[in-house]
Amino acid sequence: MKVRKSATKDRRNAPLAAGMLTLAVGVVHTGAARAGDIPNEEARVDVVYENATFARRDVGLSKFRNTLKIDIDRKLGRRGAFDDIGVNLKLRGTFDGVYRLNEDTYGNKAGGAIQLENTVGIPAPSVPHGGGLGSPTNPLTAGLAGLPGGGAFGFNSTDPSAPRYNPNEGLVVLGEHLHRTDGGVAFAVPVRPCDKDSRGCIKDYLDASRQELESPEFNDRWDFIREAYVTGSVPFDDGSSVFMKVGKQQVVWGRTDLFRVLDVINPVDYSRNNIYDELQDIRIPMWIMQAEYRAGATETFDDLNFAVVWNFDKFRPHNIGQCGSPNVILDAGCFIRGMKNLWDNGGTVANFANLGMPGLAATDFGPNQIGIRKAHLPSWSLSNTQLGVKLEGQKSGVGFSLNALTYRSQLPSLRGGIPARNPFDPVGAVDTQPQPHPYPYLIAFDVHFPRVNLIGGSMDLQVDAIKSVFRLEAALTEGEEFPNGLRKRLFSESRVFRYVVGWDRPTFIPFLNKTRAFLISAQLFGQHLLDHELEDRPLGKVGMPDWKSNNIFTLLLKGFYFNDRLSPQVIMAHDFRAEATTVAPSIDWLVSDNLKLTVGANIKVGHGARRFDDCRTCNPFHPFSASPGQGPNDGSLGLGGFEPLGRFRAGPIGMAQEEDELQFVMQYKF
């Protein structure tokens, strides 16, 4: 197999880190202000060490993350036309030892040899295993294609010296941690770090080495510089001012927690702890310029501001988690890696072909026939930057904002219709180059990140009569793309309306605490696909697997004891359509002003995996791939299984049903 060389990149991290520490020292020791300026304030320096140790059911250690955070804040006073100039620098470095301490699950020894389900001749889905990765005489190869068995499609699992070597090692079956194949499709997914096993690794996207997985901040984007920005304001005689903030930063729009509606300017690192960490810790800071005109009180409003946000950084998507790491949201990183391996090297797909017998045959595919070809990551250009505007104000105690943003989708979209090889063409089957034209309904894709436009707004209001604060937020987007089995390229656009209604209230619960109120915070998050498509076909539903309308409810209950040094809480979230729930109880203990301990758990219950059409009954290669009665270019008849599209119906909570954890976090502030 090919191994990506990353040692040179890794060695560069040391001088980068040393250079940033030098910069940190420089910020602290900036020279005194000039005569007549406001004197410098002393720099504030906070240094925090954190250890997060998680244990997952049936897996063992799932996190042993050690993090050092350095936060430097320096006020420089007045400089020329600017008042209140400040410099802020946040550094963060992590080492997660789980990739070495539990390397059989997440490191260089992860995965193994697998078998794939093959229910031919036996009523499906009664047989859990059978067939094999790269079986030497596959029924499709020897029968339907009329070609000799034993790798006629270019799939090589036996000769290490030959190109496209795809051995049965270091693999798992797609979705095996959550469900049995149970008569549906599935295929092999490599799970070792990409410097150990490069199969399925897409260049510059989900291609991390072990070092990059265990120390994710030390990379080519210099993420150990968590934030580095300068702030200042220019005052005017009428009392208004212009506030500026330029540098690597997080821009927080909106008023919600856990699920984002307006807060979409920064991508998110879901590999850190799925959706469950504070957004402050998992947003990926970007190089951004903010300019805000602060008009103050006007004749109509008690306060009014207008802001422009320009994200001029090179695009980067969400980190959805690389397959083989502990947190892979929706298990999407595993689907992408397995599909990339199928395109590059060929492979076996369980229960794919119907040979006119009971059950379905495990089927070999060669390179460049199905899978994911490449990812189109937008290069830097002015047209690829992101621009937003916000009008924010307050009237009679009601805060509000109106927002507009044009940006790139931070989630991947799979676009079909790429040139691919026809496995039933004797010339195409042995040709090393793709055919010169695409095939409709073929499960062969490129990854794209489309342009999205958003308009929305938010509001918060305090209702003293019931001692409550209500938070409202809504956004409408156009340009988002979703899988869609009704379209020949297997995707389509939809406008999306999202909203959240939040309620916060301090509430006394006397039998739990007679002297201190509990914080109760509830949210209802909604998502509606306005251009949703779904049809009933002979074998099931075909169209968009995402729910047309769905809601997620969250609830936080937090208490305080012993002068607020002991704080128990429970967070719950329920996905209504997925029928999936997570419950996360925890206790924070402030042992001293410097030491904080947290013990908690994350438990999921519910429906788990969901089924949906998987395009096995699509007909891209008529007549060879046709089911009885199907004509040329006909789409799917609706036969489905858990993989690959059921994940969109299960949602991030449902796809993590087997990831219950016990969690311990220790923080020490120096």
Coordinates of C-alpha atoms in Angstrom, one line a residue, residues 289-669:
M289 CA -12.2 41.6 9.8
Q290 CA -15.2 43.0 11.8
A291 CA -16.2 46.7 11.5
E292 CA -19.1 47.9 13.6
Y293 CA -20.7 51.3 13.6
R294 CA -22.2 51.9 17.1
A295 CA -24.8 54.6 16.8
G296 CA -25.9 54.4 20.4
A297 CA -29.4 55.7 21.3
T298 CA -31.5 57.1 18.5
E299 CA -35.0 58.7 18.3
T300 CA -36.5 55.2 17.7
F301 CA -34.1 52.7 19.3
D302 CA -32.5 52.6 22.7
D303 CA -29.3 51.3 21.0
L304 CA -28.4 50.6 17.4
N305 CA -25.4 49.1 15.7
F306 CA -24.5 48.1 12.2
A307 CA -21.7 45.5 11.6
V308 CA -19.9 44.1 8.5
V309 CA -18.0 40.8 8.8
W310 CA -15.5 39.8 6.1
N311 CA -14.0 36.3 6.4
F312 CA -11.0 36.6 4.2
D313 CA -9.4 33.4 5.2
K314 CA -8.9 30.4 2.9
F315 CA -12.0 28.2 3.0
R316 CA -12.1 25.3 5.4
P317 CA -15.0 22.9 6.1
H318 CA -16.2 21.4 9.3
N319 CA -14.0 18.7 10.7
I320 CA -16.5 15.9 10.7
G321 CA -14.0 13.4 12.0
Q322 CA -11.7 11.1 10.1
C323 CA -12.8 7.4 10.1
G324 CA -10.8 5.6 12.7
S325 CA -11.0 8.4 15.2
P326 CA -13.3 8.4 18.3
N327 CA -15.8 11.1 17.1
V328 CA -17.1 10.8 13.5
I329 CA -20.3 12.8 13.3
L330 CA -23.1 10.9 11.5
D331 CA -20.3 8.3 10.7
A332 CA -20.0 10.4 7.5
G333 CA -16.2 10.4 7.6
C334 CA -16.3 6.5 7.4
F335 CA -18.7 6.6 4.5
I336 CA -16.5 9.1 2.6
R337 CA -13.3 7.1 3.3
G338 CA -14.8 3.8 2.3
M339 CA -16.2 5.3 -0.9
K340 CA -12.9 6.9 -1.8
N341 CA -11.2 3.5 -1.4
L342 CA -13.8 1.9 -3.7
W343 CA -13.0 4.5 -6.4
D344 CA -9.3 4.3 -6.1
N345 CA -8.8 0.6 -5.5
G346 CA -12.0 -1.2 -6.1
G347 CA -13.7 -3.5 -3.6
T348 CA -16.6 -5.7 -2.6
V349 CA -20.1 -4.4 -1.8
A350 CA -22.3 -6.6 0.3
N351 CA -25.7 -7.7 -1.0
F352 CA -25.6 -5.6 -4.2
A353 CA -26.5 -7.8 -7.2
N354 CA -29.8 -9.7 -7.8
L355 CA -29.1 -12.9 -9.8
G356 CA -32.7 -14.0 -10.0
M357 CA -32.2 -16.1 -6.8
P358 CA -33.3 -15.5 -3.3
G359 CA -31.1 -13.0 -1.6
L360 CA -28.4 -10.6 -3.0
A361 CA -24.8 -11.2 -4.1
A362 CA -21.7 -9.6 -2.6
T363 CA -20.3 -7.9 -5.7
D364 CA -16.8 -6.9 -6.7
F365 CA -16.2 -3.4 -8.3
G366 CA -13.0 -2.3 -9.9
P367 CA -11.3 1.1 -9.7
N368 CA -13.1 4.1 -11.1
Q369 CA -16.5 2.5 -11.2
I370 CA -18.2 3.5 -8.0
G371 CA -17.2 5.7 -5.1
I372 CA -15.8 9.2 -4.5
R373 CA -13.3 10.5 -7.0
K374 CA -12.0 13.7 -5.2
A375 CA -12.9 16.7 -3.1
H376 CA -13.1 20.2 -4.7
L377 CA -11.9 22.4 -1.8
P378 CA -12.3 26.0 -2.9
S379 CA -8.9 27.7 -3.4
W380 CA -8.4 31.2 -2.1
S381 CA -9.8 34.0 -4.2
L382 CA -11.7 37.1 -3.5
S383 CA -14.9 35.5 -4.8
N384 CA -14.4 32.6 -2.4
T385 CA -14.3 34.8 0.7
Q386 CA -17.4 35.2 2.9
L387 CA -19.2 38.4 3.6
G388 CA -21.9 39.2 6.2
V389 CA -23.8 42.2 7.5
K390 CA -25.8 42.6 10.7
L391 CA -28.1 45.3 12.1
E392 CA -28.5 44.9 15.9
G393 CA -30.3 47.0 18.4
Q394 CA -32.6 47.3 21.4
K395 CA -36.0 48.7 21.9
S396 CA -37.9 48.8 25.2
G397 CA -35.9 45.9 26.6
V398 CA -36.2 43.8 23.5
G399 CA -32.9 43.0 21.7
F400 CA -32.9 42.1 18.1
S401 CA -30.7 41.5 15.0
L402 CA -31.2 41.2 11.3
N403 CA -28.5 39.2 9.5
A404 CA -27.4 38.4 6.0
L405 CA -24.5 36.2 5.0
T406 CA -23.0 34.7 1.8
Y407 CA -20.7 31.8 2.5
R408 CA -19.5 28.3 1.5
S409 CA -21.3 25.3 2.9
Q410 CA -19.1 23.8 5.6
L411 CA -20.7 20.4 5.1
P412 CA -19.7 18.3 2.1
S413 CA -22.1 17.7 -0.8
L414 CA -21.8 14.6 -3.0
R415 CA -22.4 15.4 -6.7
G416 CA -22.9 12.5 -9.0
G417 CA -22.6 12.6 -12.8
I418 CA -18.8 12.2 -13.0
P419 CA -17.1 10.2 -15.7
A420 CA -16.7 6.6 -14.7
R421 CA -16.0 3.1 -16.1
N422 CA -18.7 0.8 -17.2
P423 CA -18.0 -2.6 -15.5
F424 CA -20.1 -4.4 -18.1
D425 CA -18.0 -3.1 -21.0
P426 CA -15.1 -5.5 -21.7
V427 CA -13.0 -2.6 -22.9
G428 CA -14.0 -0.3 -20.1
A429 CA -13.6 -3.0 -17.5
V430 CA -9.9 -3.3 -18.0
D431 CA -9.1 0.3 -19.0
T432 CA -7.3 2.2 -16.4
Q433 CA -8.9 5.5 -17.4
P434 CA -12.5 6.6 -16.7
Q435 CA -15.0 6.5 -19.5
P436 CA -15.5 9.9 -21.3
H437 CA -19.1 10.3 -20.1
P438 CA -21.1 10.1 -16.9
Y439 CA -23.9 7.6 -16.2
P440 CA -27.2 8.7 -14.7
Y441 CA -28.0 7.4 -11.2
L442 CA -24.5 6.0 -10.8
I443 CA -23.2 6.0 -7.3
A444 CA -20.0 7.8 -8.2
F445 CA -19.3 11.3 -6.8
D446 CA -17.1 14.3 -6.3
V447 CA -17.2 16.2 -3.0
H448 CA -18.2 19.9 -3.3
F449 CA -18.8 22.8 -1.0
P450 CA -21.5 24.9 -2.6
R451 CA -22.1 28.6 -2.1
V452 CA -25.0 29.3 0.3
N453 CA -26.8 32.6 1.0
L454 CA -28.5 33.2 4.3
I455 CA -30.9 35.8 5.7
G456 CA -32.3 35.7 9.2
G457 CA -32.7 37.4 12.5
S458 CA -32.9 37.0 16.2
M459 CA -34.6 38.4 19.3
D460 CA -34.4 38.1 23.0
L461 CA -36.9 39.5 25.5
Q462 CA -37.2 39.5 29.2
V463 CA -40.6 38.8 30.8
D464 CA -40.3 39.8 34.4
A465 CA -43.8 38.6 35.3
I466 CA -42.7 35.0 34.9
K467 CA -38.9 35.7 35.6
S468 CA -38.0 34.4 32.2
V469 CA -35.9 35.3 29.2
F470 CA -37.0 34.1 25.7
R471 CA -34.6 33.7 22.8
L472 CA -35.8 33.5 19.2
E473 CA -33.7 32.9 16.1
A474 CA -34.6 32.1 12.5
A475 CA -32.7 31.8 9.2
L476 CA -33.6 31.0 5.6
T477 CA -30.8 29.6 3.3
E478 CA -30.7 28.9 -0.4
G479 CA -28.0 26.9 -2.2
E480 CA -27.7 24.0 0.3
E481 CA -27.4 20.6 -1.4
F482 CA -28.8 17.2 -0.2
P483 CA -28.7 13.6 -1.4
N484 CA -31.7 12.9 -3.7
G485 CA -32.3 9.5 -5.4
L486 CA -34.9 11.0 -7.7
R487 CA -32.3 13.1 -9.6
K488 CA -29.9 11.6 -12.2
R489 CA -26.9 13.1 -10.4
L490 CA -28.3 11.9 -7.0
F491 CA -28.4 15.4 -5.4
S492 CA -30.5 18.5 -5.5
E493 CA -30.7 22.0 -3.9
S494 CA -33.3 23.0 -1.3
R495 CA -34.1 26.1 0.5
V496 CA -33.9 25.5 4.3
F497 CA -35.8 27.3 7.0
R498 CA -34.3 26.8 10.5
Y499 CA -35.5 28.3 13.8
V500 CA -35.0 28.0 17.5
V501 CA -37.1 29.1 20.5
G502 CA -35.2 29.2 23.8
W503 CA -36.4 29.7 27.3
D504 CA -34.2 30.5 30.4
R505 CA -35.5 30.8 33.9
P506 CA -33.9 30.7 37.4
T507 CA -36.2 28.5 39.4
F508 CA -36.3 27.4 43.0
I509 CA -36.8 23.7 43.6
P510 CA -37.2 23.6 47.4
F511 CA -36.8 19.9 48.0
L512 CA -33.4 20.0 46.1
N513 CA -32.1 23.4 47.4
K514 CA -34.0 25.9 49.5
T515 CA -31.5 28.7 49.2
R516 CA -30.3 28.7 45.6
A517 CA -32.2 28.7 42.4
F518 CA -31.6 26.2 39.6
L519 CA -31.1 27.4 36.1
I520 CA -33.6 25.8 33.6
S521 CA -32.9 26.4 29.9
A522 CA -35.0 24.8 27.2
Q523 CA -34.7 25.0 23.4
L524 CA -36.8 23.8 20.5
F525 CA -34.8 23.6 17.2
G526 CA -36.6 23.2 13.9
Q527 CA -35.5 22.5 10.4
H528 CA -37.7 22.5 7.3
L529 CA -36.6 21.6 3.7
L530 CA -38.8 23.8 1.5
D531 CA -37.9 21.9 -1.7
H532 CA -38.1 18.4 -0.3
E533 CA -38.7 15.5 -2.7
L534 CA -39.9 12.0 -1.8
E535 CA -41.8 9.4 -3.8
D536 CA -43.2 6.0 -3.1
R537 CA -41.7 3.4 -5.5
P538 CA -42.4 -0.4 -5.7
L539 CA -39.9 -1.3 -3.1
G540 CA -39.9 1.8 -0.8
K541 CA -39.5 5.5 -0.7
V542 CA -37.0 7.3 -3.0
G543 CA -35.8 10.9 -2.8
M544 CA -34.2 13.0 -0.1
P545 CA -33.3 10.9 3.0
D546 CA -33.3 14.1 5.2
W547 CA -36.6 14.6 6.9
K548 CA -38.8 17.3 5.3
S549 CA -39.5 18.7 8.8
N550 CA -37.9 17.8 12.1
N551 CA -37.5 19.2 15.6
I552 CA -34.9 18.7 18.3
F553 CA -35.7 19.6 21.9
T554 CA -32.9 20.3 24.5
L555 CA -33.2 20.9 28.2
L556 CA -30.6 22.0 30.7
L557 CA -31.1 21.8 34.5
K558 CA -28.2 23.2 36.5
G559 CA -27.9 23.6 40.3
F560 CA -25.5 25.2 42.7
Y561 CA -24.3 24.1 46.2
F562 CA -21.6 25.0 48.8
N563 CA -21.2 28.7 47.7
D564 CA -21.4 27.6 44.0
R565 CA -18.3 25.3 44.3
L566 CA -20.4 22.2 43.6
S567 CA -22.6 22.3 40.5
P568 CA -24.6 19.3 39.3
Q569 CA -26.3 19.5 35.9
V570 CA -28.1 17.4 33.4
I571 CA -28.4 18.1 29.7
M572 CA -30.9 16.3 27.5
A573 CA -31.6 16.4 23.8
H574 CA -34.3 14.5 21.9
D575 CA -34.6 14.2 18.1
F576 CA -38.3 13.7 17.3
R577 CA -38.1 12.1 13.9
A578 CA -35.1 10.0 14.6
E579 CA -36.6 8.9 17.9
A580 CA -33.2 9.3 19.5
T581 CA -32.3 10.9 22.9
T582 CA -29.1 11.7 24.7
V583 CA -28.8 12.4 28.4
A584 CA -25.6 13.9 29.8
P585 CA -25.4 14.3 33.6
S586 CA -22.3 15.8 35.2
I587 CA -21.0 17.4 38.4
D588 CA -18.5 20.3 38.5
W589 CA -16.5 20.6 41.7
L590 CA -14.4 23.7 42.1
V591 CA -11.9 22.3 44.5
S592 CA -10.0 25.6 44.8
D593 CA -9.7 28.8 42.8
N594 CA -7.3 27.0 40.5
L595 CA -8.5 23.4 40.4
K596 CA -11.8 22.2 38.8
L597 CA -12.9 18.6 38.5
T598 CA -15.9 17.4 36.3
V599 CA -17.3 13.9 36.4
G600 CA -20.1 13.0 33.9
A601 CA -21.6 10.6 31.4
N602 CA -23.1 10.7 28.0
I603 CA -25.9 8.1 27.4
K604 CA -28.0 7.6 24.3
V605 CA -31.3 5.8 23.9
G606 CA -33.7 5.4 21.1
H607 CA -34.4 3.9 17.7
G608 CA -30.7 3.8 16.4
A609 CA -30.0 3.0 12.8
R610 CA -32.6 3.9 10.1
R611 CA -33.2 2.4 6.7
F612 CA -33.5 4.3 3.4
D613 CA -33.2 3.7 -0.4
D614 CA -29.5 2.9 -1.4
C615 CA -29.8 3.0 -5.2
R616 CA -29.1 -0.7 -5.6
T617 CA -32.1 -0.8 -7.9
C618 CA -31.0 2.2 -10.0
N619 CA -30.2 1.4 -13.6
P620 CA -27.1 3.2 -14.8
F621 CA -25.8 0.4 -17.1
H622 CA -28.9 -0.7 -19.0
P623 CA -29.7 -3.6 -19.6
F624 CA -27.1 -5.2 -17.3
S625 CA -28.2 -3.3 -14.1
A626 CA -31.9 -3.3 -14.9
S627 CA -34.5 -4.9 -12.6
P628 CA -37.5 -6.5 -14.3
G629 CA -39.5 -3.9 -16.2
Q630 CA -36.9 -1.1 -15.9
G631 CA -36.0 0.9 -18.9
P632 CA -32.9 2.9 -19.8
N633 CA -32.0 5.7 -17.3
D634 CA -34.7 4.6 -14.8
G635 CA -34.0 5.5 -11.2
S636 CA -34.3 3.4 -8.1
L637 CA -37.2 1.1 -7.2
G638 CA -36.7 1.9 -3.5
L639 CA -34.9 -1.1 -2.2
G640 CA -33.0 0.1 0.9
G641 CA -31.0 -0.7 4.0
F642 CA -29.1 1.0 6.8
E643 CA -26.2 2.2 4.6
P644 CA -25.4 4.6 3.3
L645 CA -28.3 7.1 3.5
G646 CA -30.0 5.9 6.7
R647 CA -27.6 8.1 8.6
F648 CA -29.4 11.2 7.6
R649 CA -32.6 9.9 9.1
A650 CA -30.9 8.7 12.3
G651 CA -29.2 12.1 12.8
P652 CA -26.1 12.8 14.9
I653 CA -27.8 11.5 18.1
G654 CA -29.2 8.3 16.5
M655 CA -25.9 7.5 14.7
A656 CA -24.1 7.7 18.1
Q657 CA -26.4 5.2 19.9
E658 CA -23.5 2.9 20.7
E659 CA -21.2 5.6 22.0
D660 CA -22.2 5.8 25.7
E661 CA -19.3 7.2 27.7
L662 CA -18.1 7.9 31.2
Q663 CA -16.2 11.2 31.3
F664 CA -13.7 12.8 33.6
V665 CA -12.2 16.3 33.1
M666 CA -9.6 18.0 35.3
Q667 CA -8.7 21.7 34.8
Y668 CA -5.8 23.5 36.6
K669 CA -5.3 27.2 36.2

